[in-house]
Amino acid sequence: MRAYYFDNLEGDQRLPHDSGMDVSDEVLKSIGVLHWHIPVDAEGKYEQDISAIAKERNYKNHDVVAISKEGLGDEFETKIKSFYHEHMHEDEEIRYLLEGTGFFDVREHSSESWIRCHMGAGDLLVLPAGIYHRFTLDMGNRVRTMRLFKDEPKWIAHNRGDQTDANPFRLEYLKSIEVQ
């Protein structure tokens, strides 16, 4: 995974939007974002590694989601745009890419800048509950990803706004990164 500041220039959300300014692991950790690279292998060793992380983080369920033009048909562009709305979740978001490539953008609270995380097969990303983020494919237009859940699979996005800014999970997140 490569992380860098988003350039904020006009253009297709699936383009790199690379400012040329890389973001260090320390900056990611300071906003609660964790990541690992666990190669997807034919023997299935990656499944053991993912299971170990899931157990450590108390995750009990998972599913696999594929996003592509072929799979979504006429709804593809609408779905991609909906994933790109700035939002947060009340649970950690853990994604492991099995195939394809895409971008997770996370909001750096102190600067309000977007940090773009370009992920490929074998990349695992953990976003803390309450962090503002968004997702899009890159120009490859396809991804297959494993989503991990503490309980039953669910995905509820809370789009950014005054109400979400006051959400208890958002406030707890800000406290965890020591924002007053």
Short mmCIF file of C-alpha atoms in Angstrom, two decimals:
data_model
loop_
_atom_site.label_atom_id
_atom_site.label_comp_id
_atom_site.label_asym_id
_atom_site.label_seq_id
_atom_site.Cartn_x
_atom_site.Cartn_y
_atom_site.Cartn_z
CA MET A 1 0.00 0.00 0.00
CA ARG A 2 1.19 3.48 -0.78
CA ALA A 3 -0.20 6.49 1.10
CA TYR A 4 0.09 10.09 -0.08
CA TYR A 5 -1.76 13.39 0.09
CA PHE A 6 -4.60 13.77 -2.42
CA ASP A 7 -4.01 16.61 -4.90
CA ASN A 8 -7.60 17.99 -4.82
CA LEU A 9 -7.53 18.64 -8.57
CA GLU A 10 -10.60 18.17 -10.74
CA GLY A 11 -10.90 14.89 -12.58
CA ASP A 12 -12.18 11.35 -12.37
CA GLN A 13 -12.08 10.07 -8.78
CA ARG A 14 -10.42 6.87 -10.07
CA LEU A 15 -7.31 8.75 -11.24
CA PRO A 16 -4.29 8.71 -8.87
CA HIS A 17 -4.66 12.37 -7.77
CA ASP A 18 -1.09 12.10 -6.53
CA SER A 19 0.29 15.27 -4.95
CA GLY A 20 3.78 13.74 -4.86
CA MET A 21 3.81 14.07 -1.06
CA ASP A 22 4.01 10.64 0.57
CA VAL A 23 2.47 9.96 3.98
CA SER A 24 4.45 7.97 6.53
CA ASP A 25 3.22 5.06 8.62
CA GLU A 26 3.64 7.31 11.67
CA VAL A 27 1.15 9.83 10.29
CA LEU A 28 -1.31 7.03 9.49
CA LYS A 29 -0.93 5.60 13.00
CA SER A 30 -1.45 9.07 14.51
CA ILE A 31 -4.95 9.12 12.99
CA GLY A 32 -5.62 5.50 13.94
CA VAL A 33 -5.12 3.91 10.51
CA LEU A 34 -3.29 0.56 10.49
CA HIS A 35 -2.20 -1.58 7.57
CA TRP A 36 -0.38 -4.78 6.71
CA HIS A 37 0.65 -6.53 3.52
CA ILE A 38 -0.23 -10.23 3.59
CA PRO A 39 0.37 -11.77 0.15
CA VAL A 40 -2.54 -13.68 -1.32
CA ASP A 41 -1.14 -17.15 -1.96
CA ALA A 42 -2.57 -20.24 -3.64
CA GLU A 43 -1.81 -22.38 -0.57
CA GLY A 44 -4.12 -20.27 1.61
CA LYS A 45 -1.52 -19.19 4.19
CA TYR A 46 -2.99 -15.69 4.02
CA GLU A 47 -6.23 -17.08 5.50
CA GLN A 48 -4.33 -18.10 8.65
CA ASP A 49 -2.76 -14.65 8.92
CA ILE A 50 -6.12 -12.91 8.41
CA SER A 51 -7.72 -15.23 10.99
CA ALA A 52 -5.01 -14.36 13.52
CA ILE A 53 -5.61 -10.62 13.04
CA ALA A 54 -9.39 -11.15 13.21
CA LYS A 55 -9.03 -13.09 16.47
CA GLU A 56 -6.71 -10.45 17.94
CA ARG A 57 -9.22 -7.68 17.06
CA ASN A 58 -12.25 -9.76 18.12
CA TYR A 59 -13.75 -10.18 14.64
CA LYS A 60 -16.03 -13.17 14.23
CA ASN A 61 -17.52 -12.85 10.73
CA HIS A 62 -16.49 -11.91 7.23
CA ASP A 63 -17.81 -11.78 3.71
CA VAL A 64 -16.33 -11.24 0.27
CA VAL A 65 -17.55 -8.50 -2.04
CA ALA A 66 -16.68 -8.06 -5.72
CA ILE A 67 -17.07 -4.69 -7.41
CA SER A 68 -16.72 -4.48 -11.18
CA LYS A 69 -18.49 -3.15 -14.28
CA GLU A 70 -19.37 -6.71 -15.26
CA GLY A 71 -20.85 -7.53 -11.86
CA LEU A 72 -22.79 -4.32 -11.26
CA GLY A 73 -23.84 -3.59 -14.85
CA ASP A 74 -25.81 -0.36 -15.27
CA GLU A 75 -25.51 0.45 -11.55
CA PHE A 76 -21.69 0.51 -11.62
CA GLU A 77 -21.14 4.29 -11.90
CA THR A 78 -23.88 5.08 -9.37
CA LYS A 79 -22.44 2.63 -6.82
CA ILE A 80 -18.87 3.92 -7.28
CA LYS A 81 -20.06 7.49 -6.72
CA SER A 82 -22.02 6.46 -3.59
CA PHE A 83 -18.91 4.83 -2.02
CA TYR A 84 -17.05 8.11 -2.66
CA HIS A 85 -19.27 10.23 -0.39
CA GLU A 86 -17.38 11.24 2.74
CA HIS A 87 -18.71 9.18 5.63
CA MET A 88 -17.87 7.34 8.85
CA HIS A 89 -18.93 4.11 10.51
CA GLU A 90 -19.68 3.30 14.13
CA ASP A 91 -17.46 0.20 13.85
CA GLU A 92 -13.91 -0.32 12.68
CA GLU A 93 -13.71 -0.93 8.97
CA ILE A 94 -11.35 -3.74 8.04
CA ARG A 95 -10.76 -4.57 4.38
CA TYR A 96 -8.40 -7.12 2.83
CA LEU A 97 -7.97 -6.95 -0.94
CA LEU A 98 -7.99 -10.35 -2.60
CA GLU A 99 -7.87 -9.08 -6.19
CA GLY A 100 -7.76 -5.77 -8.01
CA THR A 101 -6.85 -2.29 -6.81
CA GLY A 102 -8.56 0.73 -5.32
CA PHE A 103 -8.25 3.80 -3.15
CA PHE A 104 -9.31 4.44 0.43
CA ASP A 105 -9.14 8.15 1.20
CA VAL A 106 -8.99 9.06 4.90
CA ARG A 107 -9.44 12.52 6.35
CA GLU A 108 -6.51 13.84 8.36
CA HIS A 109 -8.39 15.72 11.06
CA SER A 110 -5.69 18.25 11.96
CA SER A 111 -5.39 19.59 8.39
CA GLU A 112 -8.70 18.41 6.84
CA SER A 113 -6.50 17.01 4.04
CA TRP A 114 -7.30 13.76 2.30
CA ILE A 115 -4.74 10.99 2.54
CA ARG A 116 -5.07 8.57 -0.36
CA CYS A 117 -4.19 4.93 0.32
CA HIS A 118 -3.65 3.00 -2.91
CA MET A 119 -4.27 -0.65 -2.15
CA GLY A 120 -3.70 -3.82 -4.11
CA ALA A 121 -4.07 -7.56 -3.60
CA GLY A 122 -2.67 -8.57 -0.23
CA ASP A 123 -3.18 -5.18 1.45
CA LEU A 124 -5.15 -5.10 4.70
CA LEU A 125 -6.43 -1.77 6.03
CA VAL A 126 -8.01 -0.99 9.41
CA LEU A 127 -9.91 2.29 9.76
CA PRO A 128 -11.04 3.25 13.27
CA ALA A 129 -14.69 3.87 14.06
CA GLY A 130 -15.48 7.56 13.62
CA ILE A 131 -12.84 8.45 11.00
CA TYR A 132 -14.12 10.20 7.89
CA HIS A 133 -13.22 8.33 4.73
CA ARG A 134 -14.36 7.32 1.25
CA PHE A 135 -13.57 4.58 -1.26
CA THR A 136 -13.21 4.32 -5.00
CA LEU A 137 -11.75 1.94 -7.50
CA ASP A 138 -8.80 3.03 -9.59
CA MET A 139 -8.81 2.86 -13.39
CA GLY A 140 -8.63 -0.97 -13.22
CA ASN A 141 -12.34 -0.79 -12.32
CA ARG A 142 -12.47 -3.99 -10.30
CA VAL A 143 -11.79 -5.29 -6.83
CA ARG A 144 -12.60 -8.33 -4.73
CA THR A 145 -12.31 -7.65 -1.04
CA MET A 146 -12.87 -9.44 2.24
CA ARG A 147 -14.77 -7.42 4.82
CA LEU A 148 -14.40 -8.39 8.48
CA PHE A 149 -17.03 -7.78 11.18
CA LYS A 150 -17.18 -8.10 14.97
CA ASP A 151 -20.71 -9.47 14.81
CA GLU A 152 -23.13 -9.94 11.93
CA PRO A 153 -22.04 -8.42 8.62
CA LYS A 154 -23.33 -4.86 8.37
CA TRP A 155 -22.27 -1.71 6.61
CA ILE A 156 -23.95 1.51 7.71
CA ALA A 157 -22.44 4.72 6.38
CA HIS A 158 -23.08 8.02 8.17
CA ASN A 159 -22.44 10.80 5.64
CA ARG A 160 -20.52 13.77 6.99
CA GLY A 161 -22.60 16.61 8.38
CA ASP A 162 -23.39 18.46 11.61
CA GLN A 163 -25.22 15.43 13.02
CA THR A 164 -22.30 13.09 12.23
CA ASP A 165 -19.78 15.58 13.64
CA ALA A 166 -21.65 15.20 16.97
CA ASN A 167 -21.98 11.40 16.74
CA PRO A 168 -20.62 9.74 19.92
CA PHE A 169 -18.38 7.44 17.84
CA ARG A 170 -16.95 10.45 16.01
CA LEU A 171 -16.34 12.27 19.31
CA GLU A 172 -14.67 9.16 20.79
CA TYR A 173 -12.46 8.93 17.70
CA LEU A 174 -11.37 12.56 18.08
CA LYS A 175 -10.63 11.94 21.76
CA SER A 176 -8.54 8.88 20.83
CA ILE A 177 -6.33 11.01 18.58
CA GLU A 178 -6.20 13.69 21.28
CA VAL A 179 -8.14 16.43 19.51
CA GLN A 180 -9.63 19.00 21.85
#
